[in-house]
XYZ file of C-alpha atoms in Angstrom:
760
model
C 0.000 0.000 0.000
C 1.264 3.534 -0.705
C 1.634 5.908 2.197
C -0.507 8.970 2.682
C 2.326 11.377 1.877
C 2.615 10.111 -1.690
C -1.098 10.561 -2.213
C -1.049 14.065 -0.755
C 1.916 14.918 -2.930
C -0.269 14.550 -5.966
C -3.236 16.322 -4.420
C -2.819 19.244 -6.784
C -3.635 16.815 -9.595
C -6.382 14.903 -7.881
C -8.226 17.938 -6.602
C -8.237 19.920 -9.832
C -12.013 19.555 -9.838
C -12.176 21.909 -6.882
C -11.917 24.579 -9.577
C -15.118 25.367 -11.534
C -15.623 23.207 -14.643
C -17.360 24.581 -17.742
C -20.935 23.251 -18.215
C -21.117 21.622 -14.764
C -24.373 22.827 -13.225
C -26.105 23.250 -16.579
C -28.988 21.160 -17.888
C -29.761 19.209 -21.030
C -32.704 19.944 -23.295
C -36.100 18.618 -22.134
C -34.937 18.192 -18.535
C -36.131 19.768 -15.303
C -33.965 22.131 -13.274
C -33.099 21.569 -9.623
C -34.698 24.569 -7.901
C -33.009 23.908 -4.543
C -29.547 23.774 -6.091
C -30.172 26.926 -8.149
C -31.334 28.754 -5.032
C -28.266 27.562 -3.104
C -25.904 28.636 -5.904
C -27.448 32.115 -6.018
C -27.139 32.441 -2.239
C -23.443 31.486 -2.448
C -22.895 33.979 -5.284
C -24.596 36.759 -3.341
C -22.621 35.965 -0.189
C -19.378 36.096 -2.174
C -20.256 39.491 -3.712
C -21.217 40.901 -0.294
C -17.940 39.822 1.292
C -15.870 41.151 -1.624
C -17.668 44.520 -1.626
C -15.914 45.369 1.647
C -12.458 44.917 0.108
C -12.344 47.901 -2.283
C -14.386 50.688 -3.862
C -14.364 48.875 -7.221
C -15.819 45.694 -5.676
C -18.423 47.837 -3.886
C -19.445 49.426 -7.222
C -19.631 45.963 -8.814
C -21.899 44.883 -5.964
C -24.186 47.853 -6.589
C -24.303 47.090 -10.313
C -25.223 43.485 -9.520
C -28.012 44.636 -7.208
C -29.399 47.015 -9.865
C -28.956 44.639 -12.797
C -32.430 43.175 -12.272
C -34.088 46.590 -12.592
C -31.993 47.395 -15.685
C -33.127 44.141 -17.316
C -36.760 44.995 -16.474
C -36.325 48.426 -18.084
C -34.895 46.867 -21.261
C -37.680 44.252 -21.451
C -40.366 46.915 -21.001
C -38.882 49.165 -23.684
C -38.406 46.402 -26.285
C -41.716 44.611 -25.639
C -43.637 47.909 -25.693
C -41.977 48.933 -28.961
C -42.672 45.554 -30.593
C -46.312 45.662 -29.436
C -46.761 49.135 -30.930
C -45.213 48.035 -34.230
C -47.415 44.913 -34.300
C -50.580 46.965 -33.654
C -49.740 49.469 -36.414
C -48.789 46.726 -38.901
C -51.940 44.686 -38.177
C -54.122 47.766 -38.647
C -52.492 48.535 -42.015
C -52.461 44.966 -43.374
C -56.058 44.296 -42.297
C -57.198 47.336 -44.276
C -54.951 46.337 -47.188
C -57.256 43.365 -47.853
C -60.070 45.785 -48.762
C -58.346 48.764 -50.359
C -55.389 51.138 -50.502
C -54.606 54.764 -49.677
C -53.710 56.895 -52.698
C -51.720 59.347 -50.556
C -49.371 56.557 -49.513
C -49.813 52.794 -49.506
C -48.385 52.631 -45.967
C -51.421 54.444 -44.496
C -54.286 52.454 -42.995
C -57.898 53.403 -43.790
C -58.250 55.530 -40.665
C -54.889 57.245 -41.089
C -55.652 57.919 -44.748
C -58.859 59.804 -43.938
C -57.468 61.741 -40.942
C -56.273 64.672 -43.034
C -59.068 64.653 -45.602
C -61.269 67.760 -45.788
C -63.854 66.057 -47.997
C -65.530 63.707 -45.520
C -68.886 64.245 -43.825
C -69.964 63.059 -40.394
C -72.445 60.530 -41.797
C -69.821 59.110 -44.168
C -66.774 59.546 -41.960
C -65.348 56.180 -43.066
C -65.325 57.242 -46.716
C -62.867 59.652 -48.247
C -61.601 60.091 -51.839
C -58.017 59.281 -50.760
C -59.039 55.730 -49.744
C -60.200 53.476 -52.549
C -61.437 49.916 -52.476
C -59.764 47.547 -54.901
C -62.838 47.516 -57.157
C -62.733 51.324 -57.428
C -59.049 51.216 -58.302
C -59.274 48.376 -60.834
C -62.683 48.669 -62.520
C -63.735 52.130 -61.254
C -66.822 50.740 -59.482
C -67.661 50.767 -55.778
C -71.126 49.193 -55.986
C -72.717 46.391 -57.969
C -72.187 42.661 -58.430
C -68.872 42.923 -60.293
C -67.358 45.196 -57.611
C -68.591 42.899 -54.829
C -67.195 39.765 -56.484
C -63.817 41.412 -57.182
C -63.504 42.665 -53.569
C -64.627 39.242 -52.298
C -62.020 37.446 -54.415
C -59.175 39.781 -53.420
C -60.177 39.513 -49.744
C -59.874 35.714 -49.922
C -56.585 35.814 -51.862
C -55.064 38.318 -49.413
C -56.045 36.150 -46.454
C -54.573 33.047 -48.118
C -51.348 34.889 -48.977
C -50.865 36.177 -45.434
C -51.549 32.804 -43.790
C -49.370 30.897 -46.285
C -46.453 33.252 -45.646
C -46.935 32.869 -41.887
C -47.062 29.061 -41.798
C -44.124 28.810 -44.232
C -41.927 31.116 -42.117
C -42.788 29.179 -38.951
C -42.172 25.818 -40.589
C -38.814 26.781 -42.143
C -37.209 29.149 -39.636
C -38.788 28.752 -36.186
C -41.068 25.757 -35.483
C -41.396 26.917 -31.874
C -43.089 30.161 -33.023
C -46.429 28.394 -33.515
C -49.367 28.293 -31.113
C -50.187 30.533 -28.202
C -46.979 29.903 -26.282
C -48.607 30.170 -22.847
C -48.713 26.374 -22.146
C -44.994 26.139 -22.922
C -44.220 29.317 -20.943
C -46.027 27.837 -17.919
C -44.005 24.630 -18.288
C -40.709 26.520 -18.659
C -41.494 28.655 -15.601
C -42.145 25.464 -13.619
C -38.500 24.500 -14.251
C -38.533 22.640 -17.588
C -35.844 23.308 -20.207
C -36.930 23.789 -23.846
C -33.885 25.045 -25.739
C -34.675 27.509 -28.513
C -38.244 28.161 -27.418
C -37.297 31.659 -26.270
C -34.511 32.213 -28.809
C -33.774 35.127 -31.135
C -35.161 33.407 -34.246
C -38.363 32.547 -32.405
C -38.715 36.196 -31.339
C -38.205 37.512 -34.876
C -40.423 34.986 -36.666
C -43.205 35.125 -34.064
C -43.347 38.919 -34.309
C -43.545 38.889 -38.125
C -45.957 35.960 -38.436
C -48.212 37.325 -35.683
C -48.871 40.374 -37.864
C -49.597 38.131 -40.860
C -52.024 35.722 -39.157
C -54.027 38.426 -37.343
C -54.262 40.411 -40.605
C -55.451 37.303 -42.477
C -58.755 37.413 -40.578
C -58.382 34.022 -38.880
C -60.266 33.583 -35.608
C -57.292 34.160 -33.339
C -55.717 36.958 -31.320
C -52.291 38.371 -30.584
C -52.545 38.438 -26.772
C -51.232 34.936 -25.965
C -48.388 35.204 -28.488
C -47.572 38.642 -27.036
C -46.694 36.874 -23.772
C -44.372 34.562 -25.735
C -42.772 37.532 -27.521
C -42.213 39.357 -24.217
C -40.671 36.229 -22.657
C -38.327 35.974 -25.658
C -37.280 39.573 -24.896
C -36.737 38.587 -21.266
C -34.620 35.605 -22.234
C -32.595 37.745 -24.664
C -31.634 40.334 -22.027
C -31.150 37.842 -19.181
C -28.658 35.885 -21.303
C -26.421 38.992 -21.392
C -25.809 38.867 -17.623
C -24.091 35.915 -15.933
C -26.301 36.457 -12.874
C -29.237 35.177 -14.932
C -27.629 33.222 -17.765
C -25.817 30.854 -15.378
C -28.725 30.359 -12.993
C -31.931 28.878 -14.395
C -33.886 29.739 -11.261
C -32.995 33.450 -11.486
C -33.723 33.416 -15.221
C -37.263 32.264 -14.454
C -37.817 35.248 -12.181
C -37.096 37.477 -15.182
C -39.399 35.404 -17.410
C -42.249 35.702 -14.874
C -41.931 39.491 -15.053
C -41.739 39.319 -18.861
C -45.029 37.378 -18.948
C -46.647 40.261 -17.050
C -45.207 42.673 -19.642
C -46.762 40.603 -22.450
C -50.294 41.020 -21.085
C -49.606 44.666 -20.216
C -48.819 45.566 -23.832
C -51.413 43.232 -25.356
C -54.349 44.736 -23.467
C -52.964 48.006 -22.125
C -53.469 46.488 -18.667
C -50.272 46.703 -16.571
C -51.875 45.714 -13.238
C -53.858 42.935 -14.895
C -50.627 41.701 -16.488
C -48.896 41.389 -13.111
C -51.885 39.540 -11.657
C -52.079 37.308 -14.752
C -48.448 36.287 -14.298
C -49.035 35.647 -10.599
C -52.341 33.755 -10.944
C -52.050 31.946 -14.247
C -48.474 31.572 -15.479
C -45.806 31.708 -12.790
C -44.657 28.763 -10.680
C -42.272 30.633 -8.369
C -43.162 34.281 -7.737
C -41.220 35.905 -4.858
C -42.097 39.392 -3.649
C -39.188 41.079 -5.442
C -40.457 39.581 -8.722
C -43.831 41.215 -8.019
C -42.174 44.627 -7.711
C -40.036 44.129 -10.800
C -43.021 42.849 -12.794
C -44.922 45.971 -11.842
C -42.030 48.188 -12.925
C -41.522 46.342 -16.233
C -45.267 46.437 -17.001
C -45.267 50.174 -16.240
C -42.338 50.826 -18.616
C -43.955 48.726 -21.346
C -47.312 50.484 -20.974
C -45.599 53.902 -21.069
C -43.680 52.902 -24.219
C -46.859 51.689 -25.921
C -48.699 54.859 -24.921
C -45.869 56.936 -26.420
C -46.242 55.110 -29.747
C -50.059 55.564 -29.544
C -50.930 52.783 -32.036
C -54.704 53.203 -31.594
C -54.576 56.905 -32.408
C -56.906 57.818 -29.514
C -54.261 58.877 -26.967
C -55.505 56.084 -24.713
C -53.735 52.994 -23.473
C -56.900 50.888 -23.245
C -57.993 48.865 -26.233
C -61.793 49.140 -25.925
C -62.519 52.303 -23.965
C -66.192 52.581 -22.997
C -68.189 55.313 -21.302
C -71.613 54.232 -20.050
C -74.037 56.778 -18.590
C -76.353 54.398 -16.745
C -75.656 52.474 -13.543
C -76.467 48.783 -13.338
C -79.352 47.547 -11.203
C -79.640 44.551 -8.860
C -82.272 42.894 -11.056
C -79.689 42.755 -13.861
C -77.533 40.345 -11.857
C -79.760 37.515 -13.079
C -78.918 37.992 -16.808
C -75.287 38.637 -15.829
C -75.181 35.277 -14.030
C -76.851 33.635 -17.040
C -74.039 35.014 -19.189
C -71.615 33.495 -16.663
C -73.320 30.120 -17.137
C -73.031 30.508 -20.910
C -69.329 31.369 -20.548
C -68.700 28.259 -18.447
C -70.537 26.012 -20.907
C -68.728 27.597 -23.878
C -65.384 27.116 -22.125
C -66.101 23.433 -21.475
C -67.321 22.853 -25.052
C -64.334 24.626 -26.543
C -61.716 22.829 -24.431
C -63.147 19.364 -25.096
C -63.639 19.891 -28.830
C -60.311 21.658 -29.359
C -58.335 19.023 -27.422
C -60.109 16.228 -29.332
C -59.230 17.911 -32.643
C -55.603 18.565 -31.592
C -55.248 14.954 -30.431
C -56.572 13.808 -33.806
C -54.051 16.114 -35.484
C -51.207 14.557 -33.468
C -52.227 10.919 -33.940
C -53.319 10.856 -37.589
C -51.828 11.841 -40.932
C -53.554 15.233 -40.577
C -50.547 16.447 -38.607
C -48.239 15.772 -41.567
C -49.777 18.590 -43.628
C -49.697 21.735 -41.448
C -49.459 24.122 -44.423
C -52.474 22.554 -46.141
C -54.473 22.681 -42.898
C -53.775 26.388 -42.440
C -54.688 27.138 -46.074
C -57.974 25.185 -45.852
C -59.045 26.787 -42.557
C -58.112 30.255 -43.869
C -60.093 29.698 -47.076
C -63.181 28.522 -45.161
C -62.869 31.439 -42.724
C -62.523 34.059 -45.482
C -65.332 32.628 -47.664
C -67.834 32.515 -44.785
C -66.673 35.703 -43.052
C -66.834 38.183 -45.941
C -70.631 38.275 -46.546
C -71.317 39.071 -42.867
C -70.154 42.609 -41.950
C -69.579 41.534 -38.325
C -67.152 38.757 -39.244
C -65.508 40.578 -42.161
C -64.007 43.321 -39.995
C -61.161 42.662 -37.586
C -62.177 41.035 -34.300
C -60.893 44.017 -32.300
C -63.143 46.405 -34.267
C -66.086 44.034 -33.758
C -65.536 43.904 -29.986
C -65.169 47.682 -29.818
C -68.520 48.164 -31.569
C -70.242 45.585 -29.358
C -68.945 47.268 -26.180
C -70.037 50.772 -27.279
C -73.107 52.474 -25.879
C -75.553 53.910 -28.383
C -75.335 57.676 -28.304
C -77.147 60.185 -30.498
C -74.158 60.357 -32.872
C -73.725 56.617 -33.448
C -74.344 55.412 -37.004
C -73.950 51.666 -36.374
C -76.711 49.213 -37.277
C -76.753 48.228 -33.617
C -77.940 51.751 -32.797
C -80.781 51.907 -35.347
C -83.556 52.598 -32.837
C -86.849 54.355 -33.515
C -86.493 57.812 -31.995
C -89.271 59.830 -30.421
C -89.462 63.120 -32.309
C -90.578 64.891 -29.114
C -87.489 63.764 -27.171
C -85.683 66.729 -25.635
C -83.295 64.922 -23.299
C -79.558 65.591 -23.302
C -77.430 63.633 -25.739
C -75.821 61.410 -23.094
C -79.117 60.373 -21.452
C -81.116 58.791 -24.261
C -84.064 56.712 -22.945
C -84.704 53.118 -23.984
C -86.368 53.053 -27.397
C -87.989 50.400 -29.592
C -85.585 48.613 -31.903
C -85.594 49.609 -35.551
C -85.036 47.366 -38.600
C -81.271 47.851 -38.381
C -81.145 46.372 -34.879
C -83.143 43.305 -35.938
C -80.868 42.829 -38.960
C -77.840 43.177 -36.715
C -79.250 40.570 -34.286
C -79.528 37.773 -36.815
C -76.169 38.694 -38.350
C -74.622 38.561 -34.871
C -76.326 35.229 -34.194
C -74.743 33.799 -37.362
C -71.410 35.370 -36.386
C -71.668 33.724 -32.937
C -72.181 30.243 -34.388
C -69.385 30.803 -36.904
C -66.914 32.066 -34.269
C -67.690 29.187 -31.893
C -67.070 26.534 -34.568
C -64.122 28.019 -36.471
C -62.132 28.910 -33.317
C -62.124 25.228 -32.300
C -60.272 24.311 -35.496
C -58.040 27.414 -35.612
C -56.447 27.300 -32.156
C -53.494 24.912 -32.176
C -52.509 25.150 -35.852
C -48.836 25.640 -36.756
C -49.100 29.423 -36.683
C -49.091 31.952 -33.824
C -52.590 31.856 -32.368
C -53.975 33.532 -29.275
C -57.293 32.723 -27.656
C -58.102 35.833 -25.624
C -59.640 37.940 -28.405
C -61.751 35.128 -30.001
C -63.113 34.220 -26.535
C -63.886 37.862 -25.782
C -65.601 38.159 -29.190
C -67.831 35.115 -28.567
C -68.835 36.470 -25.162
C -69.352 40.006 -26.447
C -71.654 38.816 -29.258
C -73.718 36.674 -26.883
C -73.805 39.489 -24.312
C -74.927 42.117 -26.820
C -77.755 39.864 -28.038
C -78.901 39.282 -24.446
C -78.512 42.988 -23.657
C -80.711 44.086 -26.564
C -83.263 41.423 -25.565
C -83.408 42.679 -21.963
C -83.565 46.284 -23.183
C -86.558 45.600 -25.448
C -88.254 43.509 -22.764
C -87.894 46.377 -20.295
C -89.226 48.894 -22.849
C -92.297 46.914 -23.897
C -93.083 45.476 -20.437
C -91.992 48.201 -18.034
C -95.021 47.424 -15.852
C -93.700 43.924 -14.975
C -92.742 43.587 -11.341
C -89.020 43.108 -12.107
C -88.880 46.359 -14.114
C -91.400 48.452 -12.172
C -89.013 49.747 -9.500
C -86.094 50.746 -11.682
C -87.242 51.090 -15.269
C -89.922 53.730 -15.661
C -91.183 54.774 -19.126
C -88.801 57.224 -20.748
C -85.861 56.191 -18.559
C -82.476 54.965 -19.773
C -82.487 51.597 -17.964
C -80.463 48.966 -19.813
C -77.035 49.331 -21.439
C -76.530 46.509 -24.012
C -72.803 47.311 -24.254
C -72.393 46.419 -20.570
C -73.886 42.981 -21.253
C -71.335 42.526 -24.040
C -68.539 43.374 -21.612
C -69.860 40.954 -18.979
C -70.326 38.189 -21.569
C -66.756 38.727 -22.773
C -65.418 38.287 -19.224
C -67.565 35.168 -18.736
C -66.362 33.428 -21.894
C -62.715 34.289 -21.327
C -63.009 33.008 -17.756
C -64.700 29.807 -18.909
C -61.853 28.991 -21.282
C -58.864 30.042 -19.142
C -60.344 29.625 -15.598
C -58.942 33.017 -14.614
C -60.776 35.015 -11.934
C -59.017 37.935 -10.209
C -56.650 38.813 -13.058
C -59.512 38.450 -15.561
C -61.698 41.029 -13.794
C -58.793 43.473 -13.475
C -57.833 43.004 -17.156
C -61.445 43.617 -18.224
C -61.896 46.870 -16.324
C -58.442 48.084 -17.402
C -59.276 47.069 -20.968
C -62.506 49.069 -21.024
C -62.072 51.686 -18.296
C -65.350 50.453 -16.751
C -64.267 50.385 -13.109
C -67.764 50.981 -11.680
C -68.999 47.758 -13.329
C -66.604 45.542 -11.395
C -69.384 43.674 -9.508
C -71.137 42.393 -12.667
C -67.737 41.349 -14.031
C -66.916 39.507 -10.794
C -70.308 37.763 -10.751
C -69.919 36.572 -14.345
C -66.281 35.460 -13.869
C -67.027 33.457 -10.711
C -70.148 31.868 -12.223
C -68.325 30.857 -15.408
C -65.526 29.270 -13.372
C -67.967 27.350 -11.167
C -69.907 26.041 -14.158
C -66.769 25.127 -16.129
C -65.132 23.477 -13.091
C -68.221 21.294 -12.679
C -67.262 19.601 -15.965
C -63.481 19.577 -15.462
C -60.851 21.489 -13.517
C -58.481 22.053 -16.456
C -58.326 25.337 -18.318
C -57.298 25.384 -21.975
C -53.611 25.918 -21.195
C -53.414 23.043 -18.681
C -55.258 20.816 -21.171
C -52.654 21.576 -23.864
C -49.829 20.957 -21.378
C -51.210 17.479 -20.685
C -51.862 16.873 -24.389
C -48.202 17.612 -25.170
C -46.978 15.484 -22.261
C -45.016 18.244 -20.527
C -43.913 17.429 -16.955
C -46.010 20.082 -15.230
C -47.229 19.684 -11.644
C -50.111 22.122 -11.312
C -50.306 23.693 -7.853
C -54.086 24.002 -8.285
C -54.648 20.235 -8.496
C -55.545 18.366 -5.326
C -54.124 14.924 -4.521
C -56.660 13.031 -2.392
C -55.567 9.387 -2.773
C -54.202 7.277 0.102
C -51.006 5.892 -1.405
C -47.481 5.764 0.012
C -44.035 6.530 -1.348
C -43.243 2.810 -1.488
C -46.123 2.372 -3.992
C -44.559 4.817 -6.464
C -40.799 4.491 -6.003
C -38.551 2.541 -8.311
C -37.393 -0.173 -8.423
C -40.693 -1.928 -7.922
C -41.099 -5.584 -7.110
C -39.698 -7.765 -9.905
C -37.577 -4.936 -11.418
C -33.738 -4.912 -11.483
C -32.071 -3.297 -8.442
C -31.384 0.433 -8.371
C -28.253 1.550 -10.250
C -25.946 3.201 -7.702
C -22.383 4.486 -7.360
C -20.179 3.600 -4.422
C -18.143 6.209 -2.613
C -14.625 4.877 -3.214
C -14.335 1.533 -5.024
C -15.597 2.069 -8.614
C -13.253 2.748 -11.520
C -13.684 5.275 -14.305
C -14.518 2.401 -16.638
C -17.210 1.093 -14.233
C -18.874 4.498 -14.090
C -18.667 5.012 -17.857
C -20.185 1.567 -18.447
C -23.019 2.331 -16.025
C -23.699 5.622 -17.817
C -23.620 3.910 -21.221
C -25.948 1.056 -20.195
C -28.594 3.261 -18.546
C -30.469 6.453 -19.385
C -31.031 7.713 -15.852
C -30.494 11.412 -15.109
C -28.477 10.704 -11.985
C -27.252 8.069 -9.551
C -27.427 7.783 -5.754
C -23.995 7.398 -4.122
C -23.786 4.858 -1.278
C -21.030 3.683 1.097
C -21.062 0.230 -0.474
C -23.492 -2.009 -2.321
C -23.762 -4.200 0.771
C -24.652 -1.505 3.293
C -26.490 0.844 0.843
C -26.032 3.704 3.324
C -26.796 6.896 1.402
C -24.011 9.475 0.910
C -25.393 11.773 -1.777
C -26.559 12.072 -5.388
C -24.562 12.675 -8.608
C -26.097 13.986 -11.841
C -25.440 12.000 -15.019
C -24.520 15.075 -17.099
C -22.035 16.294 -14.503
C -20.388 12.884 -14.222
C -19.873 12.774 -17.996
C -18.459 16.324 -18.115
C -16.207 15.816 -15.078
C -14.692 12.562 -16.377
C -14.163 14.078 -19.835
C -12.417 17.126 -18.341
C -10.282 14.937 -16.072
C -9.043 12.835 -19.002
C -8.059 16.033 -20.856
C -6.544 18.026 -18.011
C -5.143 15.538 -15.500
C -2.239 13.228 -16.250
C -2.562 9.652 -15.067
C -6.375 9.332 -15.209
C -7.092 6.124 -17.085
C -9.948 3.662 -17.323
C -8.941 1.766 -14.177
C -8.464 4.894 -12.052
C -10.555 4.763 -8.889
C -13.275 7.434 -8.552
C -13.906 8.569 -5.001
C -16.493 10.926 -3.535
C -15.002 11.142 -0.032
C -12.910 13.969 1.392
C -9.801 11.799 1.702
C -8.527 9.406 -0.993
C -8.794 5.641 -0.387
C -5.685 3.564 0.300
C -4.450 2.041 -2.959
C -1.587 -0.270 -4.058
C 1.695 1.455 -4.976
C 1.398 0.836 -8.721
C -2.223 2.052 -8.972
C -3.067 4.925 -11.342
C -3.992 8.280 -9.850
C -7.494 8.238 -8.335
C -10.069 10.822 -9.431
C -11.848 12.935 -6.811
C -15.385 13.948 -7.804
C -16.705 15.167 -4.475
C -17.323 18.659 -5.894
C -20.125 17.441 -8.170
C -21.789 15.380 -5.412
C -25.002 16.681 -3.860
C -24.406 15.841 -0.192
C -27.918 16.774 0.903
C -30.352 15.125 -1.522
C -33.979 15.324 -0.488
C -35.142 12.072 1.099
C -38.419 10.653 2.374
C -39.178 7.390 4.145
C -40.992 4.566 2.399
C -44.129 5.194 4.508
C -44.446 8.891 3.622
C -47.958 9.559 2.211
C -47.888 10.448 -1.495
C -50.012 13.494 -0.697
C -46.991 14.851 1.203
C -44.557 13.761 -1.521
C -46.603 15.513 -4.244
C -46.762 18.668 -2.095
C -42.965 18.568 -1.648
C -42.402 18.211 -5.406
C -44.729 21.152 -6.104
C -43.451 23.571 -3.494
C -39.737 22.798 -3.730
C -39.595 22.108 -7.472
C -37.705 18.826 -7.022
C -36.381 16.716 -9.888
C -36.244 13.599 -7.729
C -36.251 12.485 -4.111
C -34.676 9.361 -2.634
C -36.594 6.866 -0.505
C -34.799 5.547 2.575
C -35.438 3.545 5.723
C -33.145 4.202 8.683
C -30.563 5.771 6.351
C -30.552 2.775 3.986
C -31.423 3.509 0.348
C -34.562 1.745 -0.910
C -35.447 3.553 -4.147
C -36.042 6.808 -6.003
C -39.097 8.864 -7.016
C -38.719 11.248 -9.979
C -41.075 13.997 -11.096
C -42.040 11.781 -14.011
C -42.984 8.963 -11.594
C -45.234 11.361 -9.664
C -46.953 12.548 -12.859
C -47.424 8.979 -14.093
C -48.889 7.948 -10.748
C -51.333 10.871 -10.802
C -52.300 10.070 -14.406
C -52.858 6.401 -13.484
C -55.106 7.357 -10.540
C -57.061 9.715 -12.832
C -57.625 6.823 -15.297
C -55.409 8.496 -17.889
C -52.571 7.027 -19.916
C -49.421 7.154 -17.710
C -47.216 6.966 -20.818
C -48.585 10.327 -22.020
C -45.890 11.955 -19.832
C -43.203 12.023 -22.499
C -40.370 14.086 -21.048
C -38.037 13.633 -18.098
């Protein structure tokens, strides 16, 4: 045996791994991060900076810069996301109008911008000016008649097909991750999952460009969900520039949580709603400092968007409303009915959309994404054009449905029969009988409602950027406006009924149909997403209707109750499960009486657990074990006989450490002993140098006993973000439970396919 002095003499070789190794501590694609380790590493980094800051002025300044780096990143995210949102809004407005005509003063002007400076428009025809010409006027010098209608119809369809084909082609060729809403994947990433490239530069560029194209094509989708993805790409871009965030996946996710809030802030002009959306719906880990930084980033983004003023109304809100009538207690009944409708619509949509997406994934339909987009676009354009309420952009439709009918409104929805003796002020118009325009609008809206409900099911989930907020709001707004007009006419013609007698006298302005549209919009959006608090805040920020918060709350709560009666999953959770992402939802309850021993591996009849010993395995033994298995890590025990647990070593770090040792340390060969102890083992004199890998060993892996209830284990995995925990009895290793095992067990108990959990 060699003496200890000889071994210590070569300690500078054996302990080279005490220095940091490149890539140790990083993660492979489609793997889950270790939240506890990331938190510990950040604490060590912060402690080191604090101690160094006392050594010199320069180190103190570096410490200050590190402390302020988070706020600087938030400022950059807010500025870039706000700018991109403004550009997207302006481009969508222009390209949507381009399907119907062009501005002679400059092709880059939208319809509204083109007519801003015209002196030849009248109030009644304020949407018509000589500078803006429809394609039929430009090509055949006709604005009316069958030939003009057919030409405009044809060019509308061709424009929509061109835009959608360009979008799906760009996504397919340059950035496959730019498709879809992005929120299910963002939720999964924020829970600790790694998806390389999902928040990359190419994804940011292609998603921004294709988002403009698909919204302009007239498909039944919105830009709000993808805006969250775009903002998170901005967050990932700036966080990768600072080692504080780029080298710590846990800290990076704090930035991404704030970026998600920015996405909703710029999509809706709702900074507070964006912060609450990130907290309630998206984020997995949301410390208090992230709340402050999210608020700051959302503020910067909203200010940037307001400076660009894409809507041209000097307002931040998308659908500003100004109602002149309060709501009455008796109206809570129709508001709750709209909540019931929203819950039923949400359930119908989720089930049908998931069934269609599953069919897309499991049949040959999924092999032809370009053809699918073209077919759905063609059907949408052909059916949408004849109906004026589906031909226009969804945002314009929602804005009209939310509006109150004043004396100056020229919409069909405001075609009431006026009393010639009416002398009331303009903003206090009493309820009036509906005219022919209102009845025409009602059946057109009814057709639009059926069309939107059906086509959105097939549109959401295609290989293009597709948000769900605006289509859901549109469905609810249409249903709400129809109900609102119905209640208004009922109150007018039957004001002597007991329910109307106390608050709706003849000649009074009792019912506001636009309010019903707003409540219906909140109900349908809540039914699909299962949002509550953030939904209500987004809706009153979106419209400016703060005094109508109680009807919005009633509808949101009712829609959630009704939808939850049929299934707890919102649309984003349903898509997470459909894609097999390893996501443990904190909202789910685990009520089964199973134990850790029922879930751990190895189970009865399976091969024993693959382990490493602390000081008697060679490099070749470890490399063979890594080659023959696909586990993400290995428990380290004293010996295979005692199985007393020492720690846990990650597979990736073992591979990197051994590779680095072979390159940098002389004498490390295949039969070199690997040891994880503080002191080297005693070896024969002619033995090759041993390899010390204690630095990569996790000496405090999370452990539970074999009789720990699975309810507790699931709670631990959720709250601590574990990748795995080891099962022991009196310090002796029995098995291991991974996050994937927990998800499979929960799927099995829910009578679902356990193998649907695809990723580690």
